[in-house]
Amino acid sequence: MPEIPDGSPPQPTTSKSAPSPPKPDAIFYTWSTFFSILSGQASKEERQEYFLERDILKEESDCKKCETQRDHLFKYSPTVRFMQSEVAKLGLDINSTNVRCKRCTADQSGGFDLNYGILLCANHMRNRGHIEDTMAHEMVHAYDYMRFKVDDWNLRHQACTEIRASTLSGECRFTREFFTRDQWKITRQLQECVRRRATLSLMARPACKDDVHAARIVNEVWDSCFTDTRPFDEIYR
């Protein structure tokens, strides 16, 4: 017989206690919240909870899909294969063992660490093209860390590698901006995209004070870093 907290047996009752309400079905909750989001009725907290639950439910399938696409890109993407070769010349082997697909809770597509490798946020990837852009972006970082000895605490270094990564990865090409980010400008679209993304990335650094500080650092290194297309001969994508 189960015991209550004080150790004495429970007393019999004449009527059954009310059953606990059933836990909400995760899939039903996800769909119901999804329609609330579509209709604009969901709060910010409900939106966050929806995406978190969705990511947890689909973590395994998201990671498997990401890994399949990653392996395909290592075989067939000219950009990924070229960057893999160029980074290898500097002494760092980037392959499927150190390009890892994981579920991320932060609002990011990926990341790079010289000791860990490349992170791909599987739950944030839209398609193979998005994964290719992200891999190329992080591989430019890998090249810069090996070629130029980037200092994690030097904001000028960080701004420069972010400018180069956004410029050379293809993530700022016109079609990507137009169809996925609602950026419809025609003139100087590439430069504005690179500045915007580099500034946002720099703002996440602990040493960066605010958006004004980040924009100032980006401007200071812009001329030399935006025109530096190494290891490419020109902006390829």
PDB file of C-alpha atoms in Angstrom:
ATOM      1  CA  MET A   1       0.000   0.000   0.000  1.00  0.00           C
ATOM      2  CA  PRO A   2       1.427   3.406  -0.891  1.00  0.00           C
ATOM      3  CA  GLU A   3       2.266   5.823   1.893  1.00  0.00           C
ATOM      4  CA  ILE A   4       1.595   9.494   2.348  1.00  0.00           C
ATOM      5  CA  PRO A   5       4.515  11.780   3.274  1.00  0.00           C
ATOM      6  CA  ASP A   6       4.260  11.330   7.084  1.00  0.00           C
ATOM      7  CA  GLY A   7       4.604   7.562   6.742  1.00  0.00           C
ATOM      8  CA  SER A   8       1.101   6.611   7.912  1.00  0.00           C
ATOM      9  CA  PRO A   9      -1.160   4.671   5.537  1.00  0.00           C
ATOM     10  CA  PRO A  10      -3.738   6.689   3.611  1.00  0.00           C
ATOM     11  CA  GLN A  11      -7.283   6.758   4.995  1.00  0.00           C
ATOM     12  CA  PRO A  12     -10.045   5.244   2.882  1.00  0.00           C
ATOM     13  CA  THR A  13     -12.401   7.678   1.179  1.00  0.00           C
ATOM     14  CA  THR A  14     -15.973   7.305   0.113  1.00  0.00           C
ATOM     15  CA  SER A  15     -15.376   8.714  -3.360  1.00  0.00           C
ATOM     16  CA  LYS A  16     -12.543   8.613  -5.817  1.00  0.00           C
ATOM     17  CA  SER A  17     -10.399  11.691  -6.154  1.00  0.00           C
ATOM     18  CA  ALA A  18     -10.680  13.594  -9.398  1.00  0.00           C
ATOM     19  CA  PRO A  19      -8.247  12.253 -12.005  1.00  0.00           C
ATOM     20  CA  SER A  20      -5.358  14.474 -13.047  1.00  0.00           C
ATOM     21  CA  PRO A  21      -5.971  16.272 -16.324  1.00  0.00           C
ATOM     22  CA  PRO A  22      -4.222  14.526 -19.214  1.00  0.00           C
ATOM     23  CA  LYS A  23      -1.023  16.062 -20.460  1.00  0.00           C
ATOM     24  CA  PRO A  24      -1.482  17.839 -23.778  1.00  0.00           C
ATOM     25  CA  ASP A  25      -0.535  15.800 -26.795  1.00  0.00           C
ATOM     26  CA  ALA A  26       2.715  17.275 -28.089  1.00  0.00           C
ATOM     27  CA  ILE A  27       1.813  16.956 -31.774  1.00  0.00           C
ATOM     28  CA  PHE A  28      -1.675  18.395 -31.260  1.00  0.00           C
ATOM     29  CA  TYR A  29      -0.220  21.231 -29.216  1.00  0.00           C
ATOM     30  CA  THR A  30       2.281  21.975 -31.939  1.00  0.00           C
ATOM     31  CA  TRP A  31      -0.369  22.148 -34.648  1.00  0.00           C
ATOM     32  CA  SER A  32      -2.811  24.181 -32.577  1.00  0.00           C
ATOM     33  CA  THR A  33      -0.110  26.691 -31.712  1.00  0.00           C
ATOM     34  CA  PHE A  34       1.033  26.727 -35.318  1.00  0.00           C
ATOM     35  CA  PHE A  35      -2.392  27.919 -36.456  1.00  0.00           C
ATOM     36  CA  SER A  36      -2.431  30.488 -33.661  1.00  0.00           C
ATOM     37  CA  ILE A  37       0.871  31.791 -34.984  1.00  0.00           C
ATOM     38  CA  LEU A  38      -0.487  31.933 -38.543  1.00  0.00           C
ATOM     39  CA  SER A  39      -3.500  33.919 -37.392  1.00  0.00           C
ATOM     40  CA  GLY A  40      -1.346  36.277 -35.330  1.00  0.00           C
ATOM     41  CA  GLN A  41      -2.996  35.267 -32.053  1.00  0.00           C
ATOM     42  CA  ALA A  42       0.008  33.560 -30.440  1.00  0.00           C
ATOM     43  CA  SER A  43       2.065  35.478 -27.900  1.00  0.00           C
ATOM     44  CA  LYS A  44       5.846  35.712 -28.048  1.00  0.00           C
ATOM     45  CA  GLU A  45       6.093  33.097 -25.284  1.00  0.00           C
ATOM     46  CA  GLU A  46       3.754  30.741 -27.158  1.00  0.00           C
ATOM     47  CA  ARG A  47       5.822  31.155 -30.312  1.00  0.00           C
ATOM     48  CA  GLN A  48       9.011  30.325 -28.423  1.00  0.00           C
ATOM     49  CA  GLU A  49       7.420  27.298 -26.791  1.00  0.00           C
ATOM     50  CA  TYR A  50       6.052  26.108 -30.127  1.00  0.00           C
ATOM     51  CA  PHE A  51       9.454  26.218 -31.834  1.00  0.00           C
ATOM     52  CA  LEU A  52      11.195  24.622 -28.850  1.00  0.00           C
ATOM     53  CA  GLU A  53       8.723  21.746 -28.746  1.00  0.00           C
ATOM     54  CA  ARG A  54       8.874  21.325 -32.502  1.00  0.00           C
ATOM     55  CA  ASP A  55      12.671  21.167 -32.376  1.00  0.00           C
ATOM     56  CA  ILE A  56      12.645  18.570 -29.587  1.00  0.00           C
ATOM     57  CA  LEU A  57      10.074  16.388 -31.363  1.00  0.00           C
ATOM     58  CA  LYS A  58      11.963  16.466 -34.657  1.00  0.00           C
ATOM     59  CA  GLU A  59      15.520  16.478 -33.319  1.00  0.00           C
ATOM     60  CA  GLU A  60      16.434  13.011 -34.567  1.00  0.00           C
ATOM     61  CA  SER A  61      14.958  13.440 -38.045  1.00  0.00           C
ATOM     62  CA  ASP A  62      16.387  16.969 -38.395  1.00  0.00           C
ATOM     63  CA  CYS A  63      19.883  15.745 -37.528  1.00  0.00           C
ATOM     64  CA  LYS A  64      19.699  12.765 -39.870  1.00  0.00           C
ATOM     65  CA  LYS A  65      18.538  14.977 -42.742  1.00  0.00           C
ATOM     66  CA  CYS A  66      21.287  17.478 -41.984  1.00  0.00           C
ATOM     67  CA  GLU A  67      23.941  14.740 -41.927  1.00  0.00           C
ATOM     68  CA  THR A  68      22.746  13.349 -45.263  1.00  0.00           C
ATOM     69  CA  GLN A  69      22.893  16.799 -46.865  1.00  0.00           C
ATOM     70  CA  ARG A  70      26.283  17.504 -45.273  1.00  0.00           C
ATOM     71  CA  ASP A  71      27.767  14.321 -46.731  1.00  0.00           C
ATOM     72  CA  HIS A  72      26.283  15.131 -50.138  1.00  0.00           C
ATOM     73  CA  LEU A  73      27.872  18.591 -50.087  1.00  0.00           C
ATOM     74  CA  PHE A  74      31.281  17.183 -49.178  1.00  0.00           C
ATOM     75  CA  LYS A  75      31.043  15.070 -52.344  1.00  0.00           C
ATOM     76  CA  TYR A  76      29.394  17.411 -54.826  1.00  0.00           C
ATOM     77  CA  SER A  77      29.519  21.082 -53.746  1.00  0.00           C
ATOM     78  CA  PRO A  78      32.307  22.956 -55.589  1.00  0.00           C
ATOM     79  CA  THR A  79      32.460  25.585 -52.839  1.00  0.00           C
ATOM     80  CA  VAL A  80      32.611  23.123 -49.958  1.00  0.00           C
ATOM     81  CA  ARG A  81      35.154  20.901 -51.704  1.00  0.00           C
ATOM     82  CA  PHE A  82      37.344  23.891 -52.599  1.00  0.00           C
ATOM     83  CA  MET A  83      37.271  25.294 -49.069  1.00  0.00           C
ATOM     84  CA  GLN A  84      37.940  21.859 -47.593  1.00  0.00           C
ATOM     85  CA  SER A  85      41.037  21.596 -49.783  1.00  0.00           C
ATOM     86  CA  GLU A  86      42.276  25.101 -48.975  1.00  0.00           C
ATOM     87  CA  VAL A  87      41.846  24.655 -45.226  1.00  0.00           C
ATOM     88  CA  ALA A  88      43.616  21.277 -45.420  1.00  0.00           C
ATOM     89  CA  LYS A  89      46.648  23.011 -46.968  1.00  0.00           C
ATOM     90  CA  LEU A  90      46.873  25.041 -43.761  1.00  0.00           C
ATOM     91  CA  GLY A  91      46.845  21.916 -41.612  1.00  0.00           C
ATOM     92  CA  LEU A  92      43.192  21.499 -40.612  1.00  0.00           C
ATOM     93  CA  ASP A  93      41.163  18.563 -41.899  1.00  0.00           C
ATOM     94  CA  ILE A  94      37.446  19.380 -42.080  1.00  0.00           C
ATOM     95  CA  ASN A  95      35.269  16.352 -42.742  1.00  0.00           C
ATOM     96  CA  SER A  96      32.058  14.661 -41.633  1.00  0.00           C
ATOM     97  CA  THR A  97      33.581  13.732 -38.256  1.00  0.00           C
ATOM     98  CA  ASN A  98      34.081  17.334 -37.144  1.00  0.00           C
ATOM     99  CA  VAL A  99      31.150  18.966 -38.936  1.00  0.00           C
ATOM    100  CA  ARG A 100      28.373  18.056 -36.523  1.00  0.00           C
ATOM    101  CA  CYS A 101      24.624  18.420 -36.895  1.00  0.00           C
ATOM    102  CA  LYS A 102      22.976  19.299 -33.578  1.00  0.00           C
ATOM    103  CA  ARG A 103      19.810  20.879 -32.221  1.00  0.00           C
ATOM    104  CA  CYS A 104      20.519  24.479 -31.226  1.00  0.00           C
ATOM    105  CA  THR A 105      18.584  26.619 -28.786  1.00  0.00           C
ATOM    106  CA  ALA A 106      20.302  29.864 -29.789  1.00  0.00           C
ATOM    107  CA  ASP A 107      19.138  31.823 -32.828  1.00  0.00           C
ATOM    108  CA  GLN A 108      21.964  30.793 -35.167  1.00  0.00           C
ATOM    109  CA  SER A 109      22.644  28.565 -38.170  1.00  0.00           C
ATOM    110  CA  GLY A 110      26.057  27.315 -37.153  1.00  0.00           C
ATOM    111  CA  GLY A 111      29.379  28.036 -35.535  1.00  0.00           C
ATOM    112  CA  PHE A 112      33.084  27.307 -35.658  1.00  0.00           C
ATOM    113  CA  ASP A 113      35.604  26.426 -32.987  1.00  0.00           C
ATOM    114  CA  LEU A 114      39.239  25.700 -33.816  1.00  0.00           C
ATOM    115  CA  ASN A 115      39.312  22.729 -31.431  1.00  0.00           C
ATOM    116  CA  TYR A 116      35.743  21.455 -31.792  1.00  0.00           C
ATOM    117  CA  GLY A 117      35.083  21.958 -35.509  1.00  0.00           C
ATOM    118  CA  ILE A 118      31.946  23.174 -37.261  1.00  0.00           C
ATOM    119  CA  LEU A 119      28.456  23.137 -35.794  1.00  0.00           C
ATOM    120  CA  LEU A 120      25.394  22.974 -38.047  1.00  0.00           C
ATOM    121  CA  CYS A 121      22.124  23.812 -36.304  1.00  0.00           C
ATOM    122  CA  ALA A 122      19.962  21.094 -37.821  1.00  0.00           C
ATOM    123  CA  ASN A 123      16.692  22.534 -36.508  1.00  0.00           C
ATOM    124  CA  HIS A 124      17.347  25.877 -38.223  1.00  0.00           C
ATOM    125  CA  MET A 125      18.227  24.590 -41.682  1.00  0.00           C
ATOM    126  CA  ARG A 126      15.679  25.290 -44.425  1.00  0.00           C
ATOM    127  CA  ASN A 127      17.179  23.216 -47.225  1.00  0.00           C
ATOM    128  CA  ARG A 128      20.426  21.969 -48.763  1.00  0.00           C
ATOM    129  CA  GLY A 129      21.299  25.429 -50.067  1.00  0.00           C
ATOM    130  CA  HIS A 130      21.061  26.849 -46.560  1.00  0.00           C
ATOM    131  CA  ILE A 131      23.360  24.114 -45.254  1.00  0.00           C
ATOM    132  CA  GLU A 132      25.822  24.783 -48.083  1.00  0.00           C
ATOM    133  CA  ASP A 133      25.918  28.514 -47.282  1.00  0.00           C
ATOM    134  CA  THR A 134      26.412  27.756 -43.590  1.00  0.00           C
ATOM    135  CA  MET A 135      29.191  25.255 -44.219  1.00  0.00           C
ATOM    136  CA  ALA A 136      30.931  27.691 -46.565  1.00  0.00           C
ATOM    137  CA  HIS A 137      30.578  30.495 -44.004  1.00  0.00           C
ATOM    138  CA  GLU A 138      32.119  28.445 -41.205  1.00  0.00           C
ATOM    139  CA  MET A 139      34.863  27.104 -43.473  1.00  0.00           C
ATOM    140  CA  VAL A 140      35.890  30.675 -44.299  1.00  0.00           C
ATOM    141  CA  HIS A 141      36.209  31.195 -40.546  1.00  0.00           C
ATOM    142  CA  ALA A 142      38.331  28.037 -40.352  1.00  0.00           C
ATOM    143  CA  TYR A 143      40.570  29.337 -43.151  1.00  0.00           C
ATOM    144  CA  ASP A 144      40.958  32.709 -41.434  1.00  0.00           C
ATOM    145  CA  TYR A 145      41.799  31.158 -38.063  1.00  0.00           C
ATOM    146  CA  MET A 146      44.492  29.014 -39.663  1.00  0.00           C
ATOM    147  CA  ARG A 147      45.834  31.581 -42.153  1.00  0.00           C
ATOM    148  CA  PHE A 148      45.650  34.809 -40.163  1.00  0.00           C
ATOM    149  CA  LYS A 149      45.685  33.588 -36.533  1.00  0.00           C
ATOM    150  CA  VAL A 150      42.404  35.260 -35.593  1.00  0.00           C
ATOM    151  CA  ASP A 151      42.168  36.417 -31.977  1.00  0.00           C
ATOM    152  CA  ASP A 152      38.818  35.619 -30.325  1.00  0.00           C
ATOM    153  CA  TRP A 153      39.053  38.761 -28.177  1.00  0.00           C
ATOM    154  CA  ASN A 154      40.113  41.177 -30.899  1.00  0.00           C
ATOM    155  CA  LEU A 155      36.960  42.777 -32.285  1.00  0.00           C
ATOM    156  CA  ARG A 156      38.730  43.976 -35.425  1.00  0.00           C
ATOM    157  CA  HIS A 157      39.800  40.408 -36.162  1.00  0.00           C
ATOM    158  CA  GLN A 158      36.279  39.160 -35.512  1.00  0.00           C
ATOM    159  CA  ALA A 159      34.705  41.844 -37.694  1.00  0.00           C
ATOM    160  CA  CYS A 160      37.051  41.034 -40.556  1.00  0.00           C
ATOM    161  CA  THR A 161      36.391  37.301 -40.556  1.00  0.00           C
ATOM    162  CA  GLU A 162      32.621  37.917 -40.323  1.00  0.00           C
ATOM    163  CA  ILE A 163      32.778  40.273 -43.308  1.00  0.00           C
ATOM    164  CA  ARG A 164      34.747  37.737 -45.336  1.00  0.00           C
ATOM    165  CA  ALA A 165      32.533  34.824 -44.346  1.00  0.00           C
ATOM    166  CA  SER A 166      29.327  36.615 -45.313  1.00  0.00           C
ATOM    167  CA  THR A 167      30.853  37.859 -48.572  1.00  0.00           C
ATOM    168  CA  LEU A 168      32.378  34.585 -49.770  1.00  0.00           C
ATOM    169  CA  SER A 169      29.854  32.011 -48.531  1.00  0.00           C
ATOM    170  CA  GLY A 170      27.045  33.082 -50.844  1.00  0.00           C
ATOM    171  CA  GLU A 171      24.633  33.806 -48.007  1.00  0.00           C
ATOM    172  CA  CYS A 172      24.354  37.428 -49.158  1.00  0.00           C
ATOM    173  CA  ARG A 173      23.726  36.807 -52.839  1.00  0.00           C
ATOM    174  CA  PHE A 174      20.664  38.571 -54.211  1.00  0.00           C
ATOM    175  CA  THR A 175      18.380  35.536 -54.504  1.00  0.00           C
ATOM    176  CA  ARG A 176      19.015  34.491 -50.897  1.00  0.00           C
ATOM    177  CA  GLU A 177      18.282  37.988 -49.607  1.00  0.00           C
ATOM    178  CA  PHE A 178      15.227  38.441 -51.816  1.00  0.00           C
ATOM    179  CA  PHE A 179      13.461  35.129 -51.180  1.00  0.00           C
ATOM    180  CA  THR A 180      14.353  34.329 -47.559  1.00  0.00           C
ATOM    181  CA  ARG A 181      14.973  37.660 -45.810  1.00  0.00           C
ATOM    182  CA  ASP A 182      12.614  40.074 -47.623  1.00  0.00           C
ATOM    183  CA  GLN A 183      15.503  42.331 -48.584  1.00  0.00           C
ATOM    184  CA  TRP A 184      14.507  43.743 -51.958  1.00  0.00           C
ATOM    185  CA  LYS A 185      17.074  46.411 -52.713  1.00  0.00           C
ATOM    186  CA  ILE A 186      18.857  46.135 -56.046  1.00  0.00           C
ATOM    187  CA  THR A 187      21.789  48.510 -55.674  1.00  0.00           C
ATOM    188  CA  ARG A 188      24.592  47.724 -53.205  1.00  0.00           C
ATOM    189  CA  GLN A 189      22.538  44.813 -51.912  1.00  0.00           C
ATOM    190  CA  LEU A 190      25.615  42.642 -51.287  1.00  0.00           C
ATOM    191  CA  GLN A 191      27.450  45.303 -49.293  1.00  0.00           C
ATOM    192  CA  GLU A 192      24.417  46.109 -47.135  1.00  0.00           C
ATOM    193  CA  CYS A 193      23.790  42.450 -46.383  1.00  0.00           C
ATOM    194  CA  VAL A 194      27.412  41.822 -45.410  1.00  0.00           C
ATOM    195  CA  ARG A 195      27.492  44.914 -43.186  1.00  0.00           C
ATOM    196  CA  ARG A 196      24.233  43.952 -41.504  1.00  0.00           C
ATOM    197  CA  ARG A 197      25.232  40.361 -40.808  1.00  0.00           C
ATOM    198  CA  ALA A 198      28.764  41.216 -39.695  1.00  0.00           C
ATOM    199  CA  THR A 199      27.415  43.849 -37.307  1.00  0.00           C
ATOM    200  CA  LEU A 200      24.867  41.435 -35.809  1.00  0.00           C
ATOM    201  CA  SER A 201      27.538  38.772 -35.339  1.00  0.00           C
ATOM    202  CA  LEU A 202      29.888  41.245 -33.693  1.00  0.00           C
ATOM    203  CA  MET A 203      27.162  42.399 -31.291  1.00  0.00           C
ATOM    204  CA  ALA A 204      27.078  38.872 -29.840  1.00  0.00           C
ATOM    205  CA  ARG A 205      30.724  39.163 -28.744  1.00  0.00           C
ATOM    206  CA  PRO A 206      31.234  39.848 -25.023  1.00  0.00           C
ATOM    207  CA  ALA A 207      33.664  42.700 -25.704  1.00  0.00           C
ATOM    208  CA  CYS A 208      31.172  44.540 -27.931  1.00  0.00           C
ATOM    209  CA  LYS A 209      29.245  47.271 -26.112  1.00  0.00           C
ATOM    210  CA  ASP A 210      26.280  47.785 -28.444  1.00  0.00           C
ATOM    211  CA  ASP A 211      25.165  48.085 -32.070  1.00  0.00           C
ATOM    212  CA  VAL A 212      26.911  51.445 -32.485  1.00  0.00           C
ATOM    213  CA  HIS A 213      30.202  49.981 -31.273  1.00  0.00           C
ATOM    214  CA  ALA A 214      29.787  46.966 -33.599  1.00  0.00           C
ATOM    215  CA  ALA A 215      29.007  49.139 -36.640  1.00  0.00           C
ATOM    216  CA  ARG A 216      32.031  51.340 -35.950  1.00  0.00           C
ATOM    217  CA  ILE A 217      34.401  48.349 -35.811  1.00  0.00           C
ATOM    218  CA  VAL A 218      32.925  46.912 -39.013  1.00  0.00           C
ATOM    219  CA  ASN A 219      33.441  50.254 -40.770  1.00  0.00           C
ATOM    220  CA  GLU A 220      37.046  50.468 -39.577  1.00  0.00           C
ATOM    221  CA  VAL A 221      38.053  47.201 -41.255  1.00  0.00           C
ATOM    222  CA  TRP A 222      35.589  47.261 -44.147  1.00  0.00           C
ATOM    223  CA  ASP A 223      37.789  48.414 -47.027  1.00  0.00           C
ATOM    224  CA  SER A 224      40.518  45.849 -46.496  1.00  0.00           C
ATOM    225  CA  CYS A 225      38.320  42.909 -45.498  1.00  0.00           C
ATOM    226  CA  PHE A 226      35.467  43.176 -48.018  1.00  0.00           C
ATOM    227  CA  THR A 227      37.902  43.219 -50.949  1.00  0.00           C
ATOM    228  CA  ASP A 228      39.989  40.320 -49.588  1.00  0.00           C
ATOM    229  CA  THR A 229      38.595  37.269 -51.388  1.00  0.00           C
ATOM    230  CA  ARG A 230      41.283  34.750 -50.407  1.00  0.00           C
ATOM    231  CA  PRO A 231      41.366  31.832 -51.053  1.00  0.00           C
ATOM    232  CA  PHE A 232      39.044  32.629 -53.996  1.00  0.00           C
ATOM    233  CA  ASP A 233      40.177  34.742 -56.930  1.00  0.00           C
ATOM    234  CA  GLU A 234      36.931  36.704 -56.729  1.00  0.00           C
ATOM    235  CA  ILE A 235      33.499  36.569 -55.104  1.00  0.00           C
ATOM    236  CA  TYR A 236      32.350  33.249 -56.496  1.00  0.00           C
ATOM    237  CA  ARG A 237      28.788  32.905 -55.195  1.00  0.00           C
TER     238      ARG A 237
END
